[in-house]
mmCIF file of C-alpha atoms in Angstrom:
data_model
loop_
_atom_site.group_PDB
_atom_site.id
_atom_site.type_symbol
_atom_site.label_atom_id
_atom_site.label_comp_id
_atom_site.label_asym_id
_atom_site.label_seq_id
_atom_site.Cartn_x
_atom_site.Cartn_y
_atom_site.Cartn_z
ATOM 1 C CA MET A 1 149.535 -148.864 -12.965
ATOM 2 C CA ILE A 2 146.693 -147.118 -14.239
ATOM 3 C CA ARG A 3 146.595 -146.233 -10.504
ATOM 4 C CA LEU A 4 149.146 -144.508 -11.319
ATOM 5 C CA ALA A 5 148.183 -143.821 -14.961
ATOM 6 C CA THR A 6 144.542 -141.910 -13.546
ATOM 7 C CA PHE A 7 146.309 -139.365 -11.214
ATOM 8 C CA ALA A 8 148.386 -138.526 -14.449
ATOM 9 C CA LEU A 9 145.698 -137.990 -16.166
ATOM 10 C CA ALA A 10 143.328 -136.055 -13.877
ATOM 11 C CA ALA A 11 147.121 -133.806 -13.085
ATOM 12 C CA ALA A 12 147.506 -132.947 -15.922
ATOM 13 C CA CYS A 13 144.166 -131.937 -16.544
ATOM 14 C CA ALA A 14 144.377 -129.737 -13.735
ATOM 15 C CA ALA A 15 147.186 -128.758 -14.609
ATOM 16 C CA THR A 16 145.552 -126.910 -18.105
ATOM 17 C CA ALA A 17 142.848 -125.476 -16.407
ATOM 18 C CA LEU A 18 145.313 -123.750 -13.764
ATOM 19 C CA PRO A 19 146.678 -120.719 -16.070
ATOM 20 C CA ALA A 20 142.754 -119.959 -17.116
ATOM 21 C CA ALA A 21 141.894 -119.637 -13.095
ATOM 22 C CA ALA A 22 144.415 -118.346 -11.974
ATOM 23 C CA GLN A 23 143.220 -115.640 -13.750
ATOM 24 C CA PHE A 24 140.316 -115.066 -12.400
ATOM 25 C CA ALA A 25 139.474 -114.730 -8.009
ATOM 26 C CA LYS A 26 135.502 -115.621 -9.682
ATOM 27 C CA PRO A 27 133.483 -116.372 -12.881
ATOM 28 C CA GLU A 28 132.148 -112.474 -12.291
ATOM 29 C CA ASP A 29 135.681 -111.803 -13.227
ATOM 30 C CA ALA A 30 136.112 -112.709 -16.510
ATOM 31 C CA ILE A 31 132.912 -112.010 -17.441
ATOM 32 C CA LYS A 32 133.682 -108.866 -16.801
ATOM 33 C CA TYR A 33 137.129 -108.652 -18.057
ATOM 34 C CA ARG A 34 136.021 -110.120 -21.763
ATOM 35 C CA GLN A 35 132.966 -107.721 -21.385
ATOM 36 C CA SER A 36 135.116 -105.098 -21.279
ATOM 37 C CA ALA A 37 138.015 -106.034 -23.378
ATOM 38 C CA LEU A 38 135.168 -106.610 -26.087
ATOM 39 C CA PHE A 39 133.685 -103.391 -25.204
ATOM 40 C CA VAL A 40 136.877 -101.221 -25.932
ATOM 41 C CA MET A 41 137.441 -102.385 -28.438
ATOM 42 C CA SER A 42 133.605 -102.216 -30.149
ATOM 43 C CA GLN A 43 134.541 -98.292 -29.130
ATOM 44 C CA HIS A 44 137.126 -97.420 -31.262
ATOM 45 C CA PHE A 45 136.329 -99.978 -33.589
ATOM 46 C CA GLY A 46 133.365 -97.396 -34.309
ATOM 47 C CA ARG A 47 135.362 -94.477 -34.394
ATOM 48 C CA LEU A 48 136.371 -96.538 -37.887
ATOM 49 C CA GLY A 49 133.761 -97.221 -39.844
ATOM 50 C CA ALA A 50 132.831 -93.726 -39.152
ATOM 51 C CA MET A 51 135.695 -93.058 -40.806
ATOM 52 C CA ALA A 52 134.892 -95.757 -43.709
ATOM 53 C CA ASN A 53 130.957 -94.939 -43.847
ATOM 54 C CA GLY A 54 132.210 -92.045 -44.419
ATOM 55 C CA ARG A 55 130.284 -90.641 -40.752
ATOM 56 C CA ALA A 56 132.612 -88.824 -39.044
ATOM 57 C CA PRO A 57 135.839 -86.412 -41.858
ATOM 58 C CA TYR A 58 138.758 -88.696 -42.904
ATOM 59 C CA ASP A 59 141.636 -88.314 -39.764
ATOM 60 C CA ALA A 60 144.901 -90.632 -41.301
ATOM 61 C CA ALA A 61 146.452 -90.440 -37.377
ATOM 62 C CA ALA A 62 144.136 -91.292 -35.850
ATOM 63 C CA ALA A 63 142.105 -94.640 -38.333
ATOM 64 C CA ALA A 64 145.609 -95.648 -37.721
ATOM 65 C CA ALA A 65 145.532 -94.870 -33.201
ATOM 66 C CA ASN A 66 141.907 -96.897 -33.200
ATOM 67 C CA ALA A 67 143.220 -99.569 -35.438
ATOM 68 C CA GLU A 68 145.764 -100.616 -33.110
ATOM 69 C CA VAL A 69 143.779 -100.819 -30.213
ATOM 70 C CA VAL A 70 141.413 -102.307 -32.286
ATOM 71 C CA ALA A 71 143.962 -104.743 -33.460
ATOM 72 C CA ASP A 72 145.554 -104.854 -29.015
ATOM 73 C CA MET A 73 142.236 -105.494 -28.153
ATOM 74 C CA ALA A 74 141.310 -108.423 -29.931
ATOM 75 C CA LYS A 75 144.231 -110.018 -28.603
ATOM 76 C CA LEU A 76 142.304 -110.671 -25.061
ATOM 77 C CA PRO A 77 138.837 -111.329 -24.230
ATOM 78 C CA TRP A 78 139.222 -115.260 -25.464
ATOM 79 C CA ALA A 79 141.526 -115.659 -21.702
ATOM 80 C CA GLY A 80 137.286 -114.120 -20.164
ATOM 81 C CA PHE A 81 136.731 -117.620 -21.581
ATOM 82 C CA GLY A 82 137.894 -120.280 -19.264
ATOM 83 C CA ALA A 83 135.754 -123.250 -17.964
ATOM 84 C CA GLY A 84 133.853 -122.181 -15.579
ATOM 85 C CA THR A 85 132.624 -118.748 -16.529
ATOM 86 C CA GLU A 86 130.128 -119.325 -18.677
ATOM 87 C CA GLY A 87 127.490 -116.608 -18.329
ATOM 88 C CA GLY A 88 127.442 -113.187 -19.721
ATOM 89 C CA LYS A 89 126.295 -112.487 -23.406
ATOM 90 C CA ALA A 90 127.937 -115.254 -24.165
ATOM 91 C CA LYS A 91 125.800 -118.175 -25.373
ATOM 92 C CA PRO A 92 126.805 -122.387 -23.912
ATOM 93 C CA GLU A 93 127.744 -123.149 -27.957
ATOM 94 C CA VAL A 94 131.141 -120.902 -27.401
ATOM 95 C CA TRP A 95 132.193 -123.750 -24.650
ATOM 96 C CA LYS A 96 130.418 -126.563 -26.349
ATOM 97 C CA GLU A 97 131.860 -125.967 -29.943
ATOM 98 C CA ALA A 98 135.373 -124.476 -28.937
ATOM 99 C CA PRO A 99 137.573 -125.423 -31.505
ATOM 100 C CA LYS A 100 134.513 -123.173 -33.605
ATOM 101 C CA PHE A 101 134.665 -120.794 -31.014
ATOM 102 C CA LYS A 102 138.787 -121.058 -31.764
ATOM 103 C CA GLU A 103 138.836 -120.736 -35.301
ATOM 104 C CA HIS A 104 136.418 -117.407 -34.823
ATOM 105 C CA GLN A 105 139.065 -115.548 -32.184
ATOM 106 C CA ASP A 106 141.791 -116.457 -35.075
ATOM 107 C CA LYS A 107 139.788 -114.888 -37.709
ATOM 108 C CA LEU A 108 139.499 -111.955 -35.827
ATOM 109 C CA ILE A 109 143.090 -111.544 -34.442
ATOM 110 C CA ALA A 110 143.543 -112.184 -38.599
ATOM 111 C CA GLU A 111 141.393 -109.478 -39.982
ATOM 112 C CA THR A 112 142.534 -106.765 -37.095
ATOM 113 C CA GLY A 113 145.410 -106.925 -38.505
ATOM 114 C CA LYS A 114 145.014 -106.006 -42.006
ATOM 115 C CA LEU A 115 142.687 -104.002 -40.429
ATOM 116 C CA LEU A 116 145.846 -102.336 -38.332
ATOM 117 C CA VAL A 117 148.255 -102.471 -42.121
ATOM 118 C CA ALA A 118 145.326 -100.747 -43.751
ATOM 119 C CA ALA A 119 144.514 -98.099 -41.604
ATOM 120 C CA LYS A 120 148.316 -97.593 -40.899
ATOM 121 C CA ALA A 121 148.758 -97.625 -45.217
ATOM 122 C CA GLY A 122 147.755 -93.802 -45.069
ATOM 123 C CA ASN A 123 144.460 -93.491 -47.091
ATOM 124 C CA ILE A 124 140.728 -94.112 -47.176
ATOM 125 C CA ASP A 125 140.735 -96.116 -49.257
ATOM 126 C CA ALA A 126 142.423 -98.753 -48.137
ATOM 127 C CA LEU A 127 140.495 -98.514 -44.802
ATOM 128 C CA LYS A 128 137.661 -99.042 -46.283
ATOM 129 C CA ALA A 129 138.706 -102.116 -47.961
ATOM 130 C CA GLN A 130 140.235 -104.057 -45.093
ATOM 131 C CA PHE A 131 136.599 -102.817 -42.914
ATOM 132 C CA GLY A 132 133.922 -104.220 -44.071
ATOM 133 C CA PRO A 133 135.885 -108.024 -43.351
ATOM 134 C CA THR A 134 136.976 -107.331 -40.228
ATOM 135 C CA ALA A 135 133.305 -106.023 -39.271
ATOM 136 C CA ALA A 136 132.273 -109.687 -40.825
ATOM 137 C CA SER A 137 134.342 -111.721 -38.665
ATOM 138 C CA CYS A 138 132.899 -109.067 -36.007
ATOM 139 C CA LYS A 139 129.486 -110.289 -36.907
ATOM 140 C CA ALA A 140 130.353 -114.253 -37.643
ATOM 141 C CA CYS A 141 131.429 -114.460 -34.565
ATOM 142 C CA HIS A 142 128.501 -112.043 -32.632
ATOM 143 C CA ASP A 143 125.741 -114.442 -34.494
ATOM 144 C CA THR A 144 126.915 -117.784 -33.821
ATOM 145 C CA PHE A 145 128.472 -117.423 -29.678
ATOM 146 C CA ARG A 146 126.399 -114.592 -28.303
ATOM 147 C CA ASP A 147 122.550 -113.519 -27.036
ATOM 148 C CA ARG A 148 121.291 -110.322 -28.374
#
């Protein structure tokens, strides 16, 4: 009975790890994937920041389009942080403090969703009001989980 329980536990652990492992042939692929997703997100977020901070003219359609990309990309990089994908610019704390890291993920996804709503409102004031909290969410995660 103990052997059966041990085998069942081992099988369950293997099954939960399989989806993440199956997505990437090598750990380097996972690192490249997450870095690429975060890079694309940062490029579009920077365009919003330029508008929100007055460094670029406000364009409601461009703001909505960029916010759409940011909100979509915010959902993607997390698959690249599976077990065995340590490295890149991610600190070991990503894996040691997984629940805290997950909280940061969820916060970013929520804030970028709010940013999309604000951008679609079609006025600079709404964009400015949500840009700061979204940027703070990015910074909080970087401060804790990213090497410089």
